[in-house]
Short mmCIF file of N, CA and C in Angstrom, two decimals:
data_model
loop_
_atom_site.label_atom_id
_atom_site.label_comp_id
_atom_site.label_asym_id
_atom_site.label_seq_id
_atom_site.Cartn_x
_atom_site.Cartn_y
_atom_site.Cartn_z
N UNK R 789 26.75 4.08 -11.03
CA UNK R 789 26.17 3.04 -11.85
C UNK R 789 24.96 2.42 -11.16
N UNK R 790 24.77 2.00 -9.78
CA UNK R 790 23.95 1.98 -9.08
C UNK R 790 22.66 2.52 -9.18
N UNK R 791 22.97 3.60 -9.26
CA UNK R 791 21.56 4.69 -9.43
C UNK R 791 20.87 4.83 -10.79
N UNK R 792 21.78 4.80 -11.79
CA UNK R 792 21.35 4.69 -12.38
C UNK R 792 20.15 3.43 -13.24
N UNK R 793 20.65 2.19 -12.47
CA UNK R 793 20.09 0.94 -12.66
C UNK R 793 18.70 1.09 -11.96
N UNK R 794 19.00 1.79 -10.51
CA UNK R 794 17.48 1.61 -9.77
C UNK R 794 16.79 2.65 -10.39
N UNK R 795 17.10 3.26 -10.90
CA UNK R 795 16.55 4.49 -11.78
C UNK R 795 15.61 3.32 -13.10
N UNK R 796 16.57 2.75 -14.04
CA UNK R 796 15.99 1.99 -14.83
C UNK R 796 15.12 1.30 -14.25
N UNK R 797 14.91 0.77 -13.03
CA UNK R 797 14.31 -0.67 -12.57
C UNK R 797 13.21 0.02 -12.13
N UNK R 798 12.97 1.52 -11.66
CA UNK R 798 11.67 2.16 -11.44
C UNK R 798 10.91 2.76 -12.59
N UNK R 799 11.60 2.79 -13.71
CA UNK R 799 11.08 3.40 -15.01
C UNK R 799 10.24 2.13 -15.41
N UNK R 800 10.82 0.82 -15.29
CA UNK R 800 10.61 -0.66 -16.02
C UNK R 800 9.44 -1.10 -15.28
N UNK R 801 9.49 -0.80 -13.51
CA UNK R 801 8.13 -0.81 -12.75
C UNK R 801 6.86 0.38 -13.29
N UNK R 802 7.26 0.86 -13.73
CA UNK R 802 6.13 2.07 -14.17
C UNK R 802 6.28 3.11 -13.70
N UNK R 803 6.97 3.78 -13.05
CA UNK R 803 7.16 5.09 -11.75
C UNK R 803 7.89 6.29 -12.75
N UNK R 804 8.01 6.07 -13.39
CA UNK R 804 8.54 7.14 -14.63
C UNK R 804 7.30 8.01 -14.62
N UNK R 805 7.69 8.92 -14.40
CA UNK R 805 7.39 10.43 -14.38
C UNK R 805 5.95 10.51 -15.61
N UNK R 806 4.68 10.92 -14.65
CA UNK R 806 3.85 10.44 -15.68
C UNK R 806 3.52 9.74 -16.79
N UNK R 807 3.99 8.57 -16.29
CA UNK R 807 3.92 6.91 -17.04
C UNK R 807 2.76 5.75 -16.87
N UNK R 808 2.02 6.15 -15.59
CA UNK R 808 0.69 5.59 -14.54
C UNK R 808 -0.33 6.32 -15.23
N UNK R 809 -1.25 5.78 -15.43
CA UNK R 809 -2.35 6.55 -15.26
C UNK R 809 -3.28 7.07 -13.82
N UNK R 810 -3.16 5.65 -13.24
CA UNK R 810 -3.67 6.13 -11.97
C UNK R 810 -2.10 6.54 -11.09
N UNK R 811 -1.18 7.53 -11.65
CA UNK R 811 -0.28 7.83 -10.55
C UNK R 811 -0.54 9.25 -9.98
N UNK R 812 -0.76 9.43 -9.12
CA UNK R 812 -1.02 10.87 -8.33
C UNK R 812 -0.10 12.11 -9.05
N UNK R 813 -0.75 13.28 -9.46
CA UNK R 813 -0.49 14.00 -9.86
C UNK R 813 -0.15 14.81 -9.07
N UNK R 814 0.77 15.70 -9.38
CA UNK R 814 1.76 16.78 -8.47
C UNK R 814 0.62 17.64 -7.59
N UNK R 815 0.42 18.06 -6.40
CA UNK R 815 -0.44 18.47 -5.82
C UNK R 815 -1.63 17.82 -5.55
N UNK R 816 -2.55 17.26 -5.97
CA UNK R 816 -3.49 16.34 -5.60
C UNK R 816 -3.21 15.42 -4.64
N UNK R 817 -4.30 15.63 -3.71
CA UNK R 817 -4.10 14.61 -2.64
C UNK R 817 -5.26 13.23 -2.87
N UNK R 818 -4.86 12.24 -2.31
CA UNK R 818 -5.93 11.30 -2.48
C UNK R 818 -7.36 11.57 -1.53
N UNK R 819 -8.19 11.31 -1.62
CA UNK R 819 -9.45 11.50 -1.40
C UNK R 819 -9.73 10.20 -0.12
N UNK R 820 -9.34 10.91 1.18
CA UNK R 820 -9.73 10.14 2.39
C UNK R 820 -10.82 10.55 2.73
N UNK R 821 -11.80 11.32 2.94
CA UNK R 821 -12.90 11.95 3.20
C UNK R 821 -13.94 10.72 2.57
N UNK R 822 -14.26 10.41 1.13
CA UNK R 822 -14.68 9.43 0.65
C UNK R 822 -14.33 8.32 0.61
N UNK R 823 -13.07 7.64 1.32
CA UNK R 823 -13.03 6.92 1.10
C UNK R 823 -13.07 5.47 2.02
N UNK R 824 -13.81 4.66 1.60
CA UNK R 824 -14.41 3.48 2.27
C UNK R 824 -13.74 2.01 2.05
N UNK R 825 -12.70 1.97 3.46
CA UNK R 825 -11.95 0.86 3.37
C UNK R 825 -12.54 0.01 3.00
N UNK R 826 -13.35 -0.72 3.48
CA UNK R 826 -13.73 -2.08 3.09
C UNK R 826 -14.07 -2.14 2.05
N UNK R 827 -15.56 -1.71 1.32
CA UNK R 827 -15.57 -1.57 0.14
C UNK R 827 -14.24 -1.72 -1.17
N UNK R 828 -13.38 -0.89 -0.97
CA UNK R 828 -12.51 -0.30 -1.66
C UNK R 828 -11.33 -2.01 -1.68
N UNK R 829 -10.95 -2.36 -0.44
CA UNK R 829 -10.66 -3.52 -0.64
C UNK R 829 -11.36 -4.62 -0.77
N UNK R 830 -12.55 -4.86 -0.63
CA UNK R 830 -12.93 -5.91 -1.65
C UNK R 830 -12.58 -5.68 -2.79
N UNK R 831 -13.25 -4.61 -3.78
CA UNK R 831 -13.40 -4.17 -4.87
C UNK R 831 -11.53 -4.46 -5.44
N UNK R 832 -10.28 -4.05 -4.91
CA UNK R 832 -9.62 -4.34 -4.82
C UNK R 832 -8.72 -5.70 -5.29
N UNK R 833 -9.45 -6.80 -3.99
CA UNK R 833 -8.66 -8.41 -4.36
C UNK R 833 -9.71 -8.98 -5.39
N UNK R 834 -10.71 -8.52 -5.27
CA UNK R 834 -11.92 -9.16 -6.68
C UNK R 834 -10.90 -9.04 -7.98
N UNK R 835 -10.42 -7.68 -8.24
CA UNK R 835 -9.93 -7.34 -9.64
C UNK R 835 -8.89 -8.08 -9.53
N UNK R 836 -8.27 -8.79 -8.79
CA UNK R 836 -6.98 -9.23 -8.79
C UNK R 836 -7.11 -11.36 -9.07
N UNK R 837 -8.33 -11.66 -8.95
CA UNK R 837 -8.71 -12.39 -9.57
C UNK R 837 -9.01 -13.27 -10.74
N UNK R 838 -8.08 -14.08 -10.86
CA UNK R 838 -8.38 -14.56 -12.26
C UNK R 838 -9.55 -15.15 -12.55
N UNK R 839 -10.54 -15.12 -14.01
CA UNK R 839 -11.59 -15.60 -14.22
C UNK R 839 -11.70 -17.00 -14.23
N UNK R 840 -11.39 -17.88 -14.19
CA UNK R 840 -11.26 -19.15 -13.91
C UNK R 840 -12.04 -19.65 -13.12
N UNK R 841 -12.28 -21.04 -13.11
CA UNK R 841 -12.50 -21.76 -12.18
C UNK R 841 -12.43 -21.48 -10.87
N UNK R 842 -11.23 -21.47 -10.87
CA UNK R 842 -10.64 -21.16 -9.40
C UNK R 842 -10.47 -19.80 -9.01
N UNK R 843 -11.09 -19.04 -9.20
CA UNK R 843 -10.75 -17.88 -8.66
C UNK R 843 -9.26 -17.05 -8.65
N UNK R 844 -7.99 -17.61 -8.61
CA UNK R 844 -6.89 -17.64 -7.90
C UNK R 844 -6.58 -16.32 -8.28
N UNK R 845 -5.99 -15.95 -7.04
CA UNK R 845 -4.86 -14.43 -6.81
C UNK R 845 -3.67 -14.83 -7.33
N UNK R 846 -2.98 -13.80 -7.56
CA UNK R 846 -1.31 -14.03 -7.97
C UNK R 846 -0.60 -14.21 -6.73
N UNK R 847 -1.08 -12.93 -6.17
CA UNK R 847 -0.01 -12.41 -5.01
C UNK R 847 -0.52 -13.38 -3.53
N UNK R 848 1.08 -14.17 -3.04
CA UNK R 848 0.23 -15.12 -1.99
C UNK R 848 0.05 -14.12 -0.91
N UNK R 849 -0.16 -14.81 0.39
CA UNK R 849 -0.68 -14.05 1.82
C UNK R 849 0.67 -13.66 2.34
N UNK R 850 1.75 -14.15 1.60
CA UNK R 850 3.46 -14.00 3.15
C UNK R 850 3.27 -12.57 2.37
N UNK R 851 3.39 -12.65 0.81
CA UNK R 851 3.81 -11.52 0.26
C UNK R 851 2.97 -10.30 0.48
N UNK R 852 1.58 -10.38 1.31
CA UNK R 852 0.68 -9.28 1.40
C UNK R 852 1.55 -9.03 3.13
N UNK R 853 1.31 -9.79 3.56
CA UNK R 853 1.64 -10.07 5.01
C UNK R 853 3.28 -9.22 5.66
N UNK R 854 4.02 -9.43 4.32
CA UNK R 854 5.16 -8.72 4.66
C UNK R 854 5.32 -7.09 4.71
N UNK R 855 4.04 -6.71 4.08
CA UNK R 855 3.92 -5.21 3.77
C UNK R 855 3.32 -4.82 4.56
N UNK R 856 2.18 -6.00 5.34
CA UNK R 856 1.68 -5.52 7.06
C UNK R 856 2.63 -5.65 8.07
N UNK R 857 3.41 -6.58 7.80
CA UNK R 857 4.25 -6.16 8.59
C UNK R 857 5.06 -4.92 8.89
N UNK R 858 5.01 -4.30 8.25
CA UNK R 858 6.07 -3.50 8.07
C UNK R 858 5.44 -2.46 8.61
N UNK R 859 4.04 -2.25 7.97
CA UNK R 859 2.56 -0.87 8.99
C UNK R 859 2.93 -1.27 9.73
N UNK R 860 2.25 -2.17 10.24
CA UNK R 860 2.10 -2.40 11.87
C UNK R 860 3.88 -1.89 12.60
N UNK R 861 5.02 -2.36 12.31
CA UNK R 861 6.03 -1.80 12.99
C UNK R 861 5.99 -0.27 13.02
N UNK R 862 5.78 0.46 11.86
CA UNK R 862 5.44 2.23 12.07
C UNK R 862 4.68 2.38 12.75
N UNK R 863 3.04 1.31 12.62
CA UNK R 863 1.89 1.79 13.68
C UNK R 863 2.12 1.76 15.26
N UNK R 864 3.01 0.90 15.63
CA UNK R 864 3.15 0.32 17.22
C UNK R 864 4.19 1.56 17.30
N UNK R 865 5.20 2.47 16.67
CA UNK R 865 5.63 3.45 16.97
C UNK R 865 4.53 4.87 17.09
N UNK R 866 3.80 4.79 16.28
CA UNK R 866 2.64 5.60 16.55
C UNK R 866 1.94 5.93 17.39
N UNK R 867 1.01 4.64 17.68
CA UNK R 867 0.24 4.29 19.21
C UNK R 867 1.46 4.71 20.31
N UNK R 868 2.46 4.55 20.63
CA UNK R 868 3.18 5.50 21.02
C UNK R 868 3.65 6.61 21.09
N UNK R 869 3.96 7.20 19.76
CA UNK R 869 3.45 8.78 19.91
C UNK R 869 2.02 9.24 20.40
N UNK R 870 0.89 8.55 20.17
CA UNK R 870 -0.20 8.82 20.78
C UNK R 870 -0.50 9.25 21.93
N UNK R 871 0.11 7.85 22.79
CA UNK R 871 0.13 8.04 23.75
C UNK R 871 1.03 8.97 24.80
N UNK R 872 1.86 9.65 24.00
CA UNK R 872 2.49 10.43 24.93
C UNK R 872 2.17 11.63 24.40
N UNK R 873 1.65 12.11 23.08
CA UNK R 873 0.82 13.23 22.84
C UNK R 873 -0.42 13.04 22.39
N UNK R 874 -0.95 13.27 24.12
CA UNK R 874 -2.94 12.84 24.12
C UNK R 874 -3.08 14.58 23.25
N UNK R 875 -3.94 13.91 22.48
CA UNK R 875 -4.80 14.83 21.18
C UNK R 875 -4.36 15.36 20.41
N UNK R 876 -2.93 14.52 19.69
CA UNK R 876 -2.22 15.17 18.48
C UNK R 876 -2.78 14.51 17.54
N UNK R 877 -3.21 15.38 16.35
CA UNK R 877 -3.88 14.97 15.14
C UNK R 877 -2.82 14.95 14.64
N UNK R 878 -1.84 15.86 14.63
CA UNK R 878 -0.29 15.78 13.37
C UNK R 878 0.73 14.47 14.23
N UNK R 879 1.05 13.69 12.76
CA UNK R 879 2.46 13.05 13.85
C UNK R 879 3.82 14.05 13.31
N UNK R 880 4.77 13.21 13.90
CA UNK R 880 5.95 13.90 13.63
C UNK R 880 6.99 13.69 12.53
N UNK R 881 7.97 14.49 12.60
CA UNK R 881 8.98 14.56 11.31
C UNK R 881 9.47 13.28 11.20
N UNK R 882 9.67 12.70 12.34
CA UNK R 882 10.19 11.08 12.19
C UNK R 882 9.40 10.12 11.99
N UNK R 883 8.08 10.35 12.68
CA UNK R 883 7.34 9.55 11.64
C UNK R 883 6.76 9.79 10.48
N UNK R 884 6.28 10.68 9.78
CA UNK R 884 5.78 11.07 8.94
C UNK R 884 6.77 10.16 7.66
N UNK R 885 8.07 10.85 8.14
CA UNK R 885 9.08 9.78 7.58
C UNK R 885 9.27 8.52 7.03
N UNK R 886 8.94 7.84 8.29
CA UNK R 886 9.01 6.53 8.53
C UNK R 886 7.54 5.57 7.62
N UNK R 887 6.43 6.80 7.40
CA UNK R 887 5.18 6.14 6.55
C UNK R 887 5.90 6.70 5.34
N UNK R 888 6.46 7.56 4.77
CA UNK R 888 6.66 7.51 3.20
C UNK R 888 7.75 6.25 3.10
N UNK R 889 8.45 6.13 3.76
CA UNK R 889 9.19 5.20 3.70
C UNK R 889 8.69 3.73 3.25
N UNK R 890 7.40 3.80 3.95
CA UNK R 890 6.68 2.18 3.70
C UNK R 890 6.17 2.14 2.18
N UNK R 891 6.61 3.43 1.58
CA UNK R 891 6.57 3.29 0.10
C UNK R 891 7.58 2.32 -0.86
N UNK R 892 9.08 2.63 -0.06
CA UNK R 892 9.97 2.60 -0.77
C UNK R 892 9.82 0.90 -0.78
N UNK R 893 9.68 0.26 0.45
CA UNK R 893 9.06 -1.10 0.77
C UNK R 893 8.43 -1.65 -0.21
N UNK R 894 7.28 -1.15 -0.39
CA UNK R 894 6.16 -1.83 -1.32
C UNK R 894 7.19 -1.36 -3.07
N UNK R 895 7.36 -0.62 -3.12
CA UNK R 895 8.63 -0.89 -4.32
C UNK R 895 9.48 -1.92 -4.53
N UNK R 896 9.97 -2.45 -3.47
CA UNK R 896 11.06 -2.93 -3.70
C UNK R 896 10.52 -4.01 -3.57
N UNK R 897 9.44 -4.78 -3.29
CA UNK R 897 8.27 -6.03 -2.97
C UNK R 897 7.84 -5.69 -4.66
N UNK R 898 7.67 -4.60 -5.47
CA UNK R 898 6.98 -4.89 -6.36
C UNK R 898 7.69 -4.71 -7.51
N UNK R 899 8.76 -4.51 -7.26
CA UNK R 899 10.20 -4.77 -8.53
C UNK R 899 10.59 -6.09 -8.46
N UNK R 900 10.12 -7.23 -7.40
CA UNK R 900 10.76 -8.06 -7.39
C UNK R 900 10.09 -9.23 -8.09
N UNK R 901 8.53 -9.04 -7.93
CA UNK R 901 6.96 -9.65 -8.78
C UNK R 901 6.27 -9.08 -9.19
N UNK R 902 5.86 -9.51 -9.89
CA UNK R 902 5.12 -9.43 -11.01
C UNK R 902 3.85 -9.07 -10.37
N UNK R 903 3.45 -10.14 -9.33
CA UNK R 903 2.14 -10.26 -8.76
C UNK R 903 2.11 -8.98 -7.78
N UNK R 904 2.78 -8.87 -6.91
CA UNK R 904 2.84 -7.07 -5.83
C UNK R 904 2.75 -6.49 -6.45
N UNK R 905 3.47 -5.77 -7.92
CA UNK R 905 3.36 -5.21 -8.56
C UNK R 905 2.19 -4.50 -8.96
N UNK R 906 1.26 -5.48 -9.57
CA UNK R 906 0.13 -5.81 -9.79
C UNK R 906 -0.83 -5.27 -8.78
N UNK R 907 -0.59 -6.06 -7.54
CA UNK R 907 -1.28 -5.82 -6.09
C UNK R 907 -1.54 -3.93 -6.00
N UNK R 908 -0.21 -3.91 -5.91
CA UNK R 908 0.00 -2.51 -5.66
C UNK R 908 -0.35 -1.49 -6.27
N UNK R 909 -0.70 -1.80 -7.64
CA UNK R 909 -1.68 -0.89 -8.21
C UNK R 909 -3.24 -0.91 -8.48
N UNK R 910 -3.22 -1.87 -8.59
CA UNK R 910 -5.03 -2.19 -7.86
C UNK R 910 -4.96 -1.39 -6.85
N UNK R 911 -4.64 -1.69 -6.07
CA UNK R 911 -5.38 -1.39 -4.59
C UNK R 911 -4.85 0.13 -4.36
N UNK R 912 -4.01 0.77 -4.98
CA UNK R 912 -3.62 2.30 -5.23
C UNK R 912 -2.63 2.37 -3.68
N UNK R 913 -1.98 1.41 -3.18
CA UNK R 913 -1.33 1.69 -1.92
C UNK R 913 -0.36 3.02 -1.84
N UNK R 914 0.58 3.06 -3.06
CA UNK R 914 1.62 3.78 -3.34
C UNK R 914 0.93 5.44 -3.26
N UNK R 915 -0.18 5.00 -3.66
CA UNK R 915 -0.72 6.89 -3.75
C UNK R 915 -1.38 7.18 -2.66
N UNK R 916 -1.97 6.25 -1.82
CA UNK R 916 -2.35 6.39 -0.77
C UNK R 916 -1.49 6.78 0.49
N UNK R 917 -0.09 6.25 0.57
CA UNK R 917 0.85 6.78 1.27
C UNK R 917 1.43 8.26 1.11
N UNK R 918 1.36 8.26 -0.47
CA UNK R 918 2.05 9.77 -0.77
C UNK R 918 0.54 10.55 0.13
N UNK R 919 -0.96 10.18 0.21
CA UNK R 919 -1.78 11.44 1.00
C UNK R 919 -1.73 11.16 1.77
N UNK R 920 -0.98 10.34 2.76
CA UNK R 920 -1.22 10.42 4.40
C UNK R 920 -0.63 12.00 4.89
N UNK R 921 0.66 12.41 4.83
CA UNK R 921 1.32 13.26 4.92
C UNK R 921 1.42 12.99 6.38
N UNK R 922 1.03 14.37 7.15
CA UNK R 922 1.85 14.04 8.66
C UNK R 922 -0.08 14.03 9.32
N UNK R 923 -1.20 13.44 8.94
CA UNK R 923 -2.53 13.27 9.58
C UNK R 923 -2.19 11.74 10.22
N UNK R 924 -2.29 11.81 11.40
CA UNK R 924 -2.61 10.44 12.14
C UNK R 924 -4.27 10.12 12.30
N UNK R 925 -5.34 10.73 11.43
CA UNK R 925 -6.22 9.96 11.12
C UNK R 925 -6.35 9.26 9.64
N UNK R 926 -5.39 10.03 9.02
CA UNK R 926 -5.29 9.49 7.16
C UNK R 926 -4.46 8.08 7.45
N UNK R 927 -3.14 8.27 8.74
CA UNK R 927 -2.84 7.01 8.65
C UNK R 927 -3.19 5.44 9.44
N UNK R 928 -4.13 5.82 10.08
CA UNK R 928 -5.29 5.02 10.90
C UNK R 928 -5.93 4.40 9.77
N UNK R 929 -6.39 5.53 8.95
CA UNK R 929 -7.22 4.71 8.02
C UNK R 929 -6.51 4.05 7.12
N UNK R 930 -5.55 4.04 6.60
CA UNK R 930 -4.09 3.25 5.74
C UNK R 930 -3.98 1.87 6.17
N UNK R 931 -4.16 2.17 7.79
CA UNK R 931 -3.37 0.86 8.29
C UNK R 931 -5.39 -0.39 8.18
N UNK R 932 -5.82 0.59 8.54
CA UNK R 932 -7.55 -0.31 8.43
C UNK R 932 -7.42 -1.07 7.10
N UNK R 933 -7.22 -0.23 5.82
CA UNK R 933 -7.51 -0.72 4.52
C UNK R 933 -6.21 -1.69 4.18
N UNK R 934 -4.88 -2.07 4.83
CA UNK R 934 -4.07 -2.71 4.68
C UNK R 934 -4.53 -4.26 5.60
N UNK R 935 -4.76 -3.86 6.43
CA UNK R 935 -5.80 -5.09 7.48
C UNK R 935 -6.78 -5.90 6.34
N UNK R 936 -7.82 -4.72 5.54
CA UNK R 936 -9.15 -5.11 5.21
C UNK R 936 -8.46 -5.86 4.08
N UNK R 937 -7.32 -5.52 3.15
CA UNK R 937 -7.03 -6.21 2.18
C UNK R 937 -6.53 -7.47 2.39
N UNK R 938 -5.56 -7.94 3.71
CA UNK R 938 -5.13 -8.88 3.67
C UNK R 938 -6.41 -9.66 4.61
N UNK R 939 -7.90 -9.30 4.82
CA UNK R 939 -8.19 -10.15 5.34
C UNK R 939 -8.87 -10.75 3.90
N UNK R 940 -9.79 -9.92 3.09
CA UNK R 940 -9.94 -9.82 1.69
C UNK R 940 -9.50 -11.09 0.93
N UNK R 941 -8.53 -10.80 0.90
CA UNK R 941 -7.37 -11.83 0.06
C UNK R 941 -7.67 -13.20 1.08
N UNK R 942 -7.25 -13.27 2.17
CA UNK R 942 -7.54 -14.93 2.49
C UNK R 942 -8.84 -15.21 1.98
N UNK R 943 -10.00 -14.23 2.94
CA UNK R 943 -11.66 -14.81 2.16
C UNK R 943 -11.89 -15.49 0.72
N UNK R 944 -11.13 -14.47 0.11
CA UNK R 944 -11.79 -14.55 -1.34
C UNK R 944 -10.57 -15.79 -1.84
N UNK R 945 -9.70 -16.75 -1.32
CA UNK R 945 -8.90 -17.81 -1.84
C UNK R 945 -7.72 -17.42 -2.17
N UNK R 946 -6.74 -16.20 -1.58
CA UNK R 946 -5.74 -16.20 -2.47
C UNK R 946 -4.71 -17.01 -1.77
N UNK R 947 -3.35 -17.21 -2.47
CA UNK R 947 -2.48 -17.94 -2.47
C UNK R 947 -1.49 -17.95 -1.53
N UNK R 948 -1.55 -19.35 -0.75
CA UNK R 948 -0.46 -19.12 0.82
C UNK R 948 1.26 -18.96 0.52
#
């Protein structure tokens, strides 16, 4: 019964099986070669902006903050694999792991609001994890554009 509920609760988030428009299609990888963190997160917390007066974001800073948290704990395991394999471009089965995993995270942050929810598809995080795969430069650059967004979001006024 369980499964079947989180089953419903990912259909109700949008994750139903070509239900996204922007959801990554079977084989396609996301496009790291072009792609330009900063830019990409501005462009990003702008859309997430209400027209108003005030500018205001939905999603506050703990709730961006908790999903850096969570990089940064895979990344500080990383920089450790690094360092004990000087000039590995591939990481490993356990980590490789451990970054799809930071998917299941931002799911469960964005089943719970409205506003992550939201976040999370603007800014395309979810598809961006599915192309890291096992490149420790795809996920260097993951962890940059997770930085650039939450610095983004304070600049531009969003919500503490």
């Amino acid at each position: 019964m369980m499964v079947n509920n989180m089953r419903e609760q990912l259909v109700r988030a949008g994750y139903a099986q070509n239900s996204r428009q922007n959801m990554q299609k079977k084989g396609q990888q996301f496009d790291f070669e072009n792609f330009d963190v900063v830019t990409e997160a501005e462009k990003a917390i702008k859309e997430l902006q209400y027209k108003d007066r005030y500018n205001k974001i939905d999603v506050t800073t703990s709730q961006i903050r908790k999903f850096l948290t969570a990089v940064n704990v895979v990344r500080n395991k990383v920089d450790l694999y690094k360092a004990k394999n000087k000039g590995a471009e591939a990481l490993s089965k356990e980590l490789t792991a451990e970054i799809k995993f930071l998917k299941v995270n931002l799911l469960y942050q964005a089943g719970r609001t409205d506003a992550v929810k939201q976040f999370m598809t603007v800014s395309k995080l979810d598809i961006i994890i599915d192309g890291i795969g096992d490149s420790l430069a795809r996920f260097v650059k993951f962890t940059k554009y997770v930085e650039a967004l939450v610095a983004y979001h304070k600049f531009l006024g969003g919500r503490d």
